[in-house]
JSON list of C-alpha atoms in Angstrom, two decimals:
[
{"chain": "A", "resi": 1, "resn": "UNK", "atom": "CA", "xyz": [119.12, 100.36, 91.71]},
{"chain": "A", "resi": 2, "resn": "UNK", "atom": "CA", "xyz": [121.57, 100.12, 95.44]},
{"chain": "A", "resi": 3, "resn": "UNK", "atom": "CA", "xyz": [120.11, 103.63, 97.08]},
{"chain": "A", "resi": 4, "resn": "UNK", "atom": "CA", "xyz": [116.73, 105.17, 97.44]},
{"chain": "A", "resi": 5, "resn": "UNK", "atom": "CA", "xyz": [118.56, 107.70, 98.99]},
{"chain": "A", "resi": 6, "resn": "UNK", "atom": "CA", "xyz": [120.30, 108.44, 95.26]},
{"chain": "A", "resi": 7, "resn": "UNK", "atom": "CA", "xyz": [117.38, 107.85, 93.37]},
{"chain": "A", "resi": 8, "resn": "UNK", "atom": "CA", "xyz": [114.82, 109.78, 95.55]},
{"chain": "A", "resi": 9, "resn": "UNK", "atom": "CA", "xyz": [114.88, 112.66, 93.73]},
{"chain": "A", "resi": 10, "resn": "UNK", "atom": "CA", "xyz": [114.19, 111.31, 89.85]},
{"chain": "A", "resi": 11, "resn": "UNK", "atom": "CA", "xyz": [111.61, 109.19, 91.86]},
{"chain": "A", "resi": 12, "resn": "UNK", "atom": "CA", "xyz": [109.49, 111.57, 92.22]},
{"chain": "A", "resi": 13, "resn": "UNK", "atom": "CA", "xyz": [109.69, 113.35, 89.69]},
{"chain": "A", "resi": 14, "resn": "UNK", "atom": "CA", "xyz": [109.20, 109.98, 87.97]},
{"chain": "A", "resi": 15, "resn": "UNK", "atom": "CA", "xyz": [105.91, 110.05, 89.88]},
{"chain": "A", "resi": 16, "resn": "UNK", "atom": "CA", "xyz": [104.80, 113.43, 87.94]},
{"chain": "A", "resi": 17, "resn": "UNK", "atom": "CA", "xyz": [105.54, 111.05, 84.69]},
{"chain": "A", "resi": 18, "resn": "UNK", "atom": "CA", "xyz": [104.66, 108.11, 85.18]},
{"chain": "A", "resi": 19, "resn": "UNK", "atom": "CA", "xyz": [102.04, 105.29, 85.23]},
{"chain": "A", "resi": 20, "resn": "UNK", "atom": "CA", "xyz": [103.86, 102.92, 87.15]},
{"chain": "A", "resi": 21, "resn": "UNK", "atom": "CA", "xyz": [106.95, 102.33, 89.47]},
{"chain": "A", "resi": 22, "resn": "UNK", "atom": "CA", "xyz": [108.92, 99.09, 89.48]},
{"chain": "A", "resi": 23, "resn": "UNK", "atom": "CA", "xyz": [111.03, 98.80, 92.55]},
{"chain": "A", "resi": 24, "resn": "UNK", "atom": "CA", "xyz": [113.82, 96.56, 91.92]},
{"chain": "A", "resi": 25, "resn": "UNK", "atom": "CA", "xyz": [117.72, 96.45, 93.39]},
{"chain": "A", "resi": 26, "resn": "UNK", "atom": "CA", "xyz": [119.22, 97.22, 96.81]},
{"chain": "A", "resi": 27, "resn": "UNK", "atom": "CA", "xyz": [116.30, 99.96, 97.32]},
{"chain": "A", "resi": 28, "resn": "UNK", "atom": "CA", "xyz": [114.04, 97.80, 97.99]},
{"chain": "A", "resi": 29, "resn": "UNK", "atom": "CA", "xyz": [114.76, 96.18, 100.96]},
{"chain": "A", "resi": 30, "resn": "UNK", "atom": "CA", "xyz": [114.64, 99.85, 102.67]},
{"chain": "A", "resi": 31, "resn": "UNK", "atom": "CA", "xyz": [110.63, 100.10, 101.82]},
{"chain": "A", "resi": 32, "resn": "UNK", "atom": "CA", "xyz": [110.02, 96.56, 103.28]},
{"chain": "A", "resi": 33, "resn": "UNK", "atom": "CA", "xyz": [111.21, 98.24, 106.27]},
{"chain": "A", "resi": 34, "resn": "UNK", "atom": "CA", "xyz": [109.00, 100.77, 106.13]},
{"chain": "A", "resi": 35, "resn": "UNK", "atom": "CA", "xyz": [106.54, 99.10, 106.06]},
{"chain": "A", "resi": 36, "resn": "UNK", "atom": "CA", "xyz": [107.41, 96.61, 109.22]},
{"chain": "A", "resi": 37, "resn": "UNK", "atom": "CA", "xyz": [109.37, 93.80, 107.73]},
{"chain": "A", "resi": 38, "resn": "UNK", "atom": "CA", "xyz": [112.85, 92.05, 108.90]},
{"chain": "A", "resi": 39, "resn": "UNK", "atom": "CA", "xyz": [114.89, 92.77, 106.24]},
{"chain": "A", "resi": 40, "resn": "UNK", "atom": "CA", "xyz": [117.84, 90.60, 107.74]},
{"chain": "A", "resi": 41, "resn": "UNK", "atom": "CA", "xyz": [121.77, 91.60, 106.24]},
{"chain": "A", "resi": 42, "resn": "UNK", "atom": "CA", "xyz": [120.12, 93.82, 103.36]},
{"chain": "A", "resi": 43, "resn": "UNK", "atom": "CA", "xyz": [121.15, 96.92, 102.69]},
{"chain": "A", "resi": 44, "resn": "UNK", "atom": "CA", "xyz": [119.42, 99.61, 104.46]},
{"chain": "A", "resi": 45, "resn": "UNK", "atom": "CA", "xyz": [118.70, 103.00, 104.86]},
{"chain": "A", "resi": 46, "resn": "UNK", "atom": "CA", "xyz": [117.46, 103.37, 108.45]},
{"chain": "A", "resi": 47, "resn": "UNK", "atom": "CA", "xyz": [116.78, 107.55, 107.74]},
{"chain": "A", "resi": 48, "resn": "UNK", "atom": "CA", "xyz": [115.50, 106.91, 105.16]},
{"chain": "A", "resi": 49, "resn": "UNK", "atom": "CA", "xyz": [112.53, 105.53, 106.04]},
{"chain": "A", "resi": 50, "resn": "UNK", "atom": "CA", "xyz": [110.13, 108.04, 106.60]},
{"chain": "A", "resi": 51, "resn": "UNK", "atom": "CA", "xyz": [111.28, 109.04, 102.33]},
{"chain": "A", "resi": 52, "resn": "UNK", "atom": "CA", "xyz": [109.65, 105.62, 101.76]},
{"chain": "A", "resi": 53, "resn": "UNK", "atom": "CA", "xyz": [107.27, 106.01, 102.79]},
{"chain": "A", "resi": 54, "resn": "UNK", "atom": "CA", "xyz": [106.39, 110.21, 101.52]},
{"chain": "A", "resi": 55, "resn": "UNK", "atom": "CA", "xyz": [107.07, 107.73, 97.72]},
{"chain": "A", "resi": 56, "resn": "UNK", "atom": "CA", "xyz": [104.14, 105.46, 98.98]},
{"chain": "A", "resi": 57, "resn": "UNK", "atom": "CA", "xyz": [102.19, 107.99, 100.08]},
{"chain": "A", "resi": 58, "resn": "UNK", "atom": "CA", "xyz": [103.22, 110.15, 96.62]},
{"chain": "A", "resi": 59, "resn": "UNK", "atom": "CA", "xyz": [101.91, 106.93, 94.91]},
{"chain": "A", "resi": 60, "resn": "UNK", "atom": "CA", "xyz": [99.05, 106.42, 96.23]},
{"chain": "A", "resi": 61, "resn": "UNK", "atom": "CA", "xyz": [97.78, 110.86, 95.93]},
{"chain": "A", "resi": 62, "resn": "UNK", "atom": "CA", "xyz": [99.13, 110.57, 92.28]},
{"chain": "A", "resi": 63, "resn": "UNK", "atom": "CA", "xyz": [96.77, 107.69, 91.20]},
{"chain": "A", "resi": 64, "resn": "UNK", "atom": "CA", "xyz": [100.87, 105.89, 90.43]},
{"chain": "A", "resi": 65, "resn": "UNK", "atom": "CA", "xyz": [100.71, 102.16, 90.82]},
{"chain": "A", "resi": 66, "resn": "UNK", "atom": "CA", "xyz": [103.57, 101.39, 92.64]},
{"chain": "A", "resi": 67, "resn": "UNK", "atom": "CA", "xyz": [105.41, 98.43, 92.14]},
{"chain": "A", "resi": 68, "resn": "UNK", "atom": "CA", "xyz": [106.64, 95.88, 94.83]},
{"chain": "A", "resi": 69, "resn": "UNK", "atom": "CA", "xyz": [108.21, 92.20, 94.93]},
{"chain": "A", "resi": 70, "resn": "UNK", "atom": "CA", "xyz": [106.33, 89.63, 96.39]},
{"chain": "A", "resi": 71, "resn": "UNK", "atom": "CA", "xyz": [109.21, 87.47, 96.95]},
{"chain": "A", "resi": 72, "resn": "UNK", "atom": "CA", "xyz": [112.53, 87.97, 97.77]},
{"chain": "A", "resi": 73, "resn": "UNK", "atom": "CA", "xyz": [116.12, 85.78, 96.39]},
{"chain": "A", "resi": 74, "resn": "UNK", "atom": "CA", "xyz": [117.59, 85.31, 99.85]},
{"chain": "A", "resi": 75, "resn": "UNK", "atom": "CA", "xyz": [120.92, 83.92, 100.87]},
{"chain": "A", "resi": 76, "resn": "UNK", "atom": "CA", "xyz": [123.37, 83.89, 103.74]},
{"chain": "A", "resi": 77, "resn": "UNK", "atom": "CA", "xyz": [126.42, 84.51, 101.35]},
{"chain": "A", "resi": 78, "resn": "UNK", "atom": "CA", "xyz": [127.32, 86.63, 97.55]},
{"chain": "A", "resi": 79, "resn": "UNK", "atom": "CA", "xyz": [128.94, 83.65, 95.63]},
{"chain": "A", "resi": 80, "resn": "UNK", "atom": "CA", "xyz": [128.34, 81.45, 92.07]},
{"chain": "A", "resi": 81, "resn": "UNK", "atom": "CA", "xyz": [126.30, 78.68, 93.28]},
{"chain": "A", "resi": 82, "resn": "UNK", "atom": "CA", "xyz": [126.02, 79.46, 96.92]},
{"chain": "A", "resi": 83, "resn": "UNK", "atom": "CA", "xyz": [122.32, 78.15, 98.57]},
{"chain": "A", "resi": 84, "resn": "UNK", "atom": "CA", "xyz": [119.55, 80.46, 98.52]},
{"chain": "A", "resi": 85, "resn": "UNK", "atom": "CA", "xyz": [116.32, 80.30, 99.39]},
{"chain": "A", "resi": 86, "resn": "UNK", "atom": "CA", "xyz": [112.68, 82.78, 98.67]},
{"chain": "A", "resi": 87, "resn": "UNK", "atom": "CA", "xyz": [111.08, 84.20, 100.60]},
{"chain": "A", "resi": 88, "resn": "UNK", "atom": "CA", "xyz": [107.66, 86.48, 100.33]},
{"chain": "A", "resi": 89, "resn": "UNK", "atom": "CA", "xyz": [108.20, 90.29, 100.86]},
{"chain": "A", "resi": 90, "resn": "UNK", "atom": "CA", "xyz": [105.69, 89.75, 103.77]},
{"chain": "A", "resi": 91, "resn": "UNK", "atom": "CA", "xyz": [107.49, 87.28, 105.55]},
{"chain": "A", "resi": 92, "resn": "UNK", "atom": "CA", "xyz": [110.65, 89.08, 105.91]},
{"chain": "A", "resi": 93, "resn": "UNK", "atom": "CA", "xyz": [113.92, 88.07, 105.78]},
{"chain": "A", "resi": 94, "resn": "UNK", "atom": "CA", "xyz": [116.20, 86.01, 108.37]},
{"chain": "A", "resi": 95, "resn": "UNK", "atom": "CA", "xyz": [118.78, 87.81, 110.73]},
{"chain": "A", "resi": 96, "resn": "UNK", "atom": "CA", "xyz": [121.61, 86.34, 109.18]},
{"chain": "A", "resi": 97, "resn": "UNK", "atom": "CA", "xyz": [120.50, 85.96, 105.89]},
{"chain": "A", "resi": 98, "resn": "UNK", "atom": "CA", "xyz": [120.18, 88.64, 102.83]},
{"chain": "A", "resi": 99, "resn": "UNK", "atom": "CA", "xyz": [118.08, 89.73, 99.71]},
{"chain": "A", "resi": 100, "resn": "UNK", "atom": "CA", "xyz": [119.94, 88.98, 96.75]},
{"chain": "A", "resi": 101, "resn": "UNK", "atom": "CA", "xyz": [116.99, 89.33, 93.81]},
{"chain": "A", "resi": 102, "resn": "UNK", "atom": "CA", "xyz": [113.37, 89.16, 93.56]},
{"chain": "A", "resi": 103, "resn": "UNK", "atom": "CA", "xyz": [111.55, 85.71, 93.63]},
{"chain": "A", "resi": 104, "resn": "UNK", "atom": "CA", "xyz": [110.26, 83.99, 90.46]},
{"chain": "A", "resi": 105, "resn": "UNK", "atom": "CA", "xyz": [106.39, 85.52, 91.74]},
{"chain": "A", "resi": 106, "resn": "UNK", "atom": "CA", "xyz": [107.73, 89.31, 91.39]},
{"chain": "A", "resi": 107, "resn": "UNK", "atom": "CA", "xyz": [109.23, 88.32, 88.16]},
{"chain": "A", "resi": 108, "resn": "UNK", "atom": "CA", "xyz": [105.93, 86.89, 86.81]},
{"chain": "A", "resi": 109, "resn": "UNK", "atom": "CA", "xyz": [103.96, 90.22, 88.25]},
{"chain": "A", "resi": 110, "resn": "UNK", "atom": "CA", "xyz": [106.20, 92.46, 86.94]},
{"chain": "A", "resi": 111, "resn": "UNK", "atom": "CA", "xyz": [106.02, 90.88, 83.26]},
{"chain": "A", "resi": 112, "resn": "UNK", "atom": "CA", "xyz": [102.13, 90.51, 83.12]},
{"chain": "A", "resi": 113, "resn": "UNK", "atom": "CA", "xyz": [101.95, 94.69, 84.46]},
{"chain": "A", "resi": 114, "resn": "UNK", "atom": "CA", "xyz": [104.17, 95.74, 81.86]},
{"chain": "A", "resi": 115, "resn": "UNK", "atom": "CA", "xyz": [102.60, 93.98, 79.05]},
{"chain": "A", "resi": 116, "resn": "UNK", "atom": "CA", "xyz": [100.19, 97.05, 77.64]},
{"chain": "A", "resi": 117, "resn": "UNK", "atom": "CA", "xyz": [102.89, 99.36, 78.09]},
{"chain": "A", "resi": 118, "resn": "UNK", "atom": "CA", "xyz": [104.13, 102.25, 75.79]},
{"chain": "A", "resi": 119, "resn": "UNK", "atom": "CA", "xyz": [107.24, 102.98, 76.83]},
{"chain": "A", "resi": 120, "resn": "UNK", "atom": "CA", "xyz": [109.80, 101.92, 79.77]},
{"chain": "A", "resi": 121, "resn": "UNK", "atom": "CA", "xyz": [112.90, 103.12, 81.01]},
{"chain": "A", "resi": 122, "resn": "UNK", "atom": "CA", "xyz": [114.14, 101.17, 82.69]},
{"chain": "A", "resi": 123, "resn": "UNK", "atom": "CA", "xyz": [117.40, 101.88, 85.36]},
{"chain": "A", "resi": 124, "resn": "UNK", "atom": "CA", "xyz": [119.17, 99.36, 87.68]},
{"chain": "A", "resi": 125, "resn": "UNK", "atom": "CA", "xyz": [118.94, 95.83, 87.71]},
{"chain": "A", "resi": 126, "resn": "UNK", "atom": "CA", "xyz": [116.75, 94.25, 90.70]},
{"chain": "A", "resi": 127, "resn": "UNK", "atom": "CA", "xyz": [118.83, 91.61, 92.01]},
{"chain": "A", "resi": 128, "resn": "UNK", "atom": "CA", "xyz": [122.60, 90.69, 91.96]},
{"chain": "A", "resi": 129, "resn": "UNK", "atom": "CA", "xyz": [123.00, 89.82, 88.15]},
{"chain": "A", "resi": 130, "resn": "UNK", "atom": "CA", "xyz": [126.56, 89.37, 88.99]},
{"chain": "A", "resi": 131, "resn": "UNK", "atom": "CA", "xyz": [126.78, 85.94, 90.15]},
{"chain": "A", "resi": 132, "resn": "UNK", "atom": "CA", "xyz": [124.47, 83.45, 89.60]},
{"chain": "A", "resi": 133, "resn": "UNK", "atom": "CA", "xyz": [122.45, 82.38, 90.92]},
{"chain": "A", "resi": 134, "resn": "UNK", "atom": "CA", "xyz": [121.09, 85.68, 91.28]},
{"chain": "A", "resi": 135, "resn": "UNK", "atom": "CA", "xyz": [121.01, 87.25, 88.02]},
{"chain": "A", "resi": 136, "resn": "UNK", "atom": "CA", "xyz": [117.45, 85.28, 87.17]},
{"chain": "A", "resi": 137, "resn": "UNK", "atom": "CA", "xyz": [115.57, 88.47, 87.91]},
{"chain": "A", "resi": 138, "resn": "UNK", "atom": "CA", "xyz": [117.09, 90.73, 86.82]},
{"chain": "A", "resi": 139, "resn": "UNK", "atom": "CA", "xyz": [117.76, 88.16, 83.22]},
{"chain": "A", "resi": 140, "resn": "UNK", "atom": "CA", "xyz": [113.65, 87.51, 82.75]},
{"chain": "A", "resi": 141, "resn": "UNK", "atom": "CA", "xyz": [112.85, 91.26, 82.98]},
{"chain": "A", "resi": 142, "resn": "UNK", "atom": "CA", "xyz": [115.73, 91.63, 80.28]},
{"chain": "A", "resi": 143, "resn": "UNK", "atom": "CA", "xyz": [113.72, 89.13, 77.94]},
{"chain": "A", "resi": 144, "resn": "UNK", "atom": "CA", "xyz": [110.30, 90.13, 78.72]},
{"chain": "A", "resi": 145, "resn": "UNK", "atom": "CA", "xyz": [111.61, 94.02, 77.04]},
{"chain": "A", "resi": 146, "resn": "UNK", "atom": "CA", "xyz": [113.01, 92.92, 74.28]},
{"chain": "A", "resi": 147, "resn": "UNK", "atom": "CA", "xyz": [109.90, 91.22, 73.76]},
{"chain": "A", "resi": 148, "resn": "UNK", "atom": "CA", "xyz": [107.68, 93.79, 74.81]},
{"chain": "A", "resi": 149, "resn": "UNK", "atom": "CA", "xyz": [106.32, 96.48, 71.45]},
{"chain": "A", "resi": 150, "resn": "UNK", "atom": "CA", "xyz": [106.97, 99.31, 73.12]},
{"chain": "A", "resi": 151, "resn": "UNK", "atom": "CA", "xyz": [109.66, 102.05, 73.95]},
{"chain": "A", "resi": 152, "resn": "UNK", "atom": "CA", "xyz": [112.29, 100.47, 75.70]},
{"chain": "A", "resi": 153, "resn": "UNK", "atom": "CA", "xyz": [115.30, 102.31, 77.12]},
{"chain": "A", "resi": 154, "resn": "UNK", "atom": "CA", "xyz": [117.42, 101.41, 79.63]},
{"chain": "A", "resi": 155, "resn": "UNK", "atom": "CA", "xyz": [119.79, 103.60, 81.22]},
{"chain": "A", "resi": 156, "resn": "UNK", "atom": "CA", "xyz": [122.89, 103.60, 83.32]},
{"chain": "A", "resi": 157, "resn": "UNK", "atom": "CA", "xyz": [126.37, 100.93, 83.18]},
{"chain": "A", "resi": 158, "resn": "UNK", "atom": "CA", "xyz": [125.27, 98.80, 85.24]},
{"chain": "A", "resi": 159, "resn": "UNK", "atom": "CA", "xyz": [121.30, 97.88, 83.82]},
{"chain": "A", "resi": 160, "resn": "UNK", "atom": "CA", "xyz": [122.98, 98.09, 79.99]},
{"chain": "A", "resi": 161, "resn": "UNK", "atom": "CA", "xyz": [125.81, 95.60, 80.69]},
{"chain": "A", "resi": 162, "resn": "UNK", "atom": "CA", "xyz": [123.38, 93.37, 81.94]},
{"chain": "A", "resi": 163, "resn": "UNK", "atom": "CA", "xyz": [121.41, 93.24, 78.83]},
{"chain": "A", "resi": 164, "resn": "UNK", "atom": "CA", "xyz": [124.17, 93.34, 76.65]},
{"chain": "A", "resi": 165, "resn": "UNK", "atom": "CA", "xyz": [125.77, 90.36, 78.74]},
{"chain": "A", "resi": 166, "resn": "UNK", "atom": "CA", "xyz": [122.47, 88.53, 77.73]},
{"chain": "A", "resi": 167, "resn": "UNK", "atom": "CA", "xyz": [122.38, 89.68, 74.02]},
{"chain": "A", "resi": 168, "resn": "UNK", "atom": "CA", "xyz": [119.59, 91.30, 73.96]},
{"chain": "A", "resi": 169, "resn": "UNK", "atom": "CA", "xyz": [120.94, 95.72, 73.64]},
{"chain": "A", "resi": 170, "resn": "UNK", "atom": "CA", "xyz": [119.38, 95.45, 69.85]},
{"chain": "A", "resi": 171, "resn": "UNK", "atom": "CA", "xyz": [115.98, 95.15, 70.57]},
{"chain": "A", "resi": 172, "resn": "UNK", "atom": "CA", "xyz": [116.40, 98.09, 72.70]},
{"chain": "A", "resi": 173, "resn": "UNK", "atom": "CA", "xyz": [114.12, 100.92, 72.10]},
{"chain": "A", "resi": 174, "resn": "UNK", "atom": "CA", "xyz": [118.04, 102.95, 73.32]},
{"chain": "A", "resi": 175, "resn": "UNK", "atom": "CA", "xyz": [120.78, 102.11, 75.74]},
{"chain": "A", "resi": 176, "resn": "UNK", "atom": "CA", "xyz": [122.28, 104.84, 77.81]},
{"chain": "A", "resi": 177, "resn": "UNK", "atom": "CA", "xyz": [126.10, 104.02, 79.59]},
{"chain": "A", "resi": 178, "resn": "UNK", "atom": "CA", "xyz": [125.35, 107.29, 81.37]},
{"chain": "A", "resi": 179, "resn": "UNK", "atom": "CA", "xyz": [123.24, 106.21, 84.52]},
{"chain": "A", "resi": 180, "resn": "UNK", "atom": "CA", "xyz": [124.02, 110.02, 86.98]},
{"chain": "A", "resi": 181, "resn": "UNK", "atom": "CA", "xyz": [123.10, 111.49, 83.38]},
{"chain": "A", "resi": 182, "resn": "UNK", "atom": "CA", "xyz": [120.15, 109.52, 82.73]},
{"chain": "A", "resi": 183, "resn": "UNK", "atom": "CA", "xyz": [118.45, 110.33, 86.42]},
{"chain": "A", "resi": 184, "resn": "UNK", "atom": "CA", "xyz": [120.67, 114.17, 86.39]},
{"chain": "A", "resi": 185, "resn": "UNK", "atom": "CA", "xyz": [117.79, 114.64, 83.08]},
{"chain": "A", "resi": 186, "resn": "UNK", "atom": "CA", "xyz": [115.07, 112.74, 84.23]},
{"chain": "A", "resi": 187, "resn": "UNK", "atom": "CA", "xyz": [115.36, 114.41, 88.05]},
{"chain": "A", "resi": 188, "resn": "UNK", "atom": "CA", "xyz": [115.96, 117.87, 86.44]},
{"chain": "A", "resi": 189, "resn": "UNK", "atom": "CA", "xyz": [115.34, 117.48, 82.39]},
{"chain": "A", "resi": 190, "resn": "UNK", "atom": "CA", "xyz": [118.17, 119.24, 81.33]},
{"chain": "A", "resi": 191, "resn": "UNK", "atom": "CA", "xyz": [122.14, 118.25, 81.14]},
{"chain": "A", "resi": 192, "resn": "UNK", "atom": "CA", "xyz": [124.46, 120.64, 80.78]},
{"chain": "A", "resi": 193, "resn": "UNK", "atom": "CA", "xyz": [125.97, 119.36, 77.54]},
{"chain": "A", "resi": 194, "resn": "UNK", "atom": "CA", "xyz": [122.84, 119.18, 75.88]},
{"chain": "A", "resi": 195, "resn": "UNK", "atom": "CA", "xyz": [121.62, 122.46, 76.34]},
{"chain": "A", "resi": 196, "resn": "UNK", "atom": "CA", "xyz": [124.72, 123.99, 74.37]},
{"chain": "A", "resi": 197, "resn": "UNK", "atom": "CA", "xyz": [124.31, 122.02, 72.32]},
{"chain": "A", "resi": 198, "resn": "UNK", "atom": "CA", "xyz": [120.18, 123.21, 71.69]},
{"chain": "A", "resi": 199, "resn": "UNK", "atom": "CA", "xyz": [122.58, 126.67, 72.18]},
{"chain": "A", "resi": 200, "resn": "UNK", "atom": "CA", "xyz": [124.99, 125.76, 69.17]},
{"chain": "A", "resi": 201, "resn": "UNK", "atom": "CA", "xyz": [122.28, 124.98, 67.13]},
{"chain": "A", "resi": 202, "resn": "UNK", "atom": "CA", "xyz": [120.52, 127.36, 67.58]},
{"chain": "A", "resi": 203, "resn": "UNK", "atom": "CA", "xyz": [123.44, 129.91, 66.53]},
{"chain": "A", "resi": 204, "resn": "UNK", "atom": "CA", "xyz": [123.57, 127.74, 63.73]},
{"chain": "A", "resi": 205, "resn": "UNK", "atom": "CA", "xyz": [119.77, 128.43, 62.61]},
{"chain": "A", "resi": 206, "resn": "UNK", "atom": "CA", "xyz": [120.44, 131.39, 62.75]},
{"chain": "A", "resi": 207, "resn": "UNK", "atom": "CA", "xyz": [123.60, 131.95, 60.69]}
]
């Protein structure tokens, strides 16, 4: 996802429920900055740096494995066929570049770590998947998930669009185009529509 601020509630909720958490997309650069690495022109929420540190600490306390990229694809301009290079996460990003995708080492790391997973929730592309060649990370993750013997749930319009673009929708257990609703359900444990359905079902049984 793009922003820590819009995902922090669900991240904190997930920390209580998951064995591992994999971060990608724009929010990575806030975590990167929180760890003291330069992020160049990448999207970064300066007011969320302490929140990112809190998430990392909570993962340590709960024994949740937190995966951050080890390398990043960076470019000076986001457009088809633009020149790019790969930099290490710890090296950081130069002032005139911005991060646009996870790098090949990160894709390999994430792919290997996901191999034994039984249940996977994927929300949000890991890069600017609409623009080639910055779609490689998202495509790689989708291809890996499609091959796994796991229950894979994809939540969110962008994630679903990426999966459909690659023709892999039938390999996933469930696709939810309601990204915001998916996150709200994960964060709070209920949704108005679901509560109505529950009440309706309960009344029908009583009737």
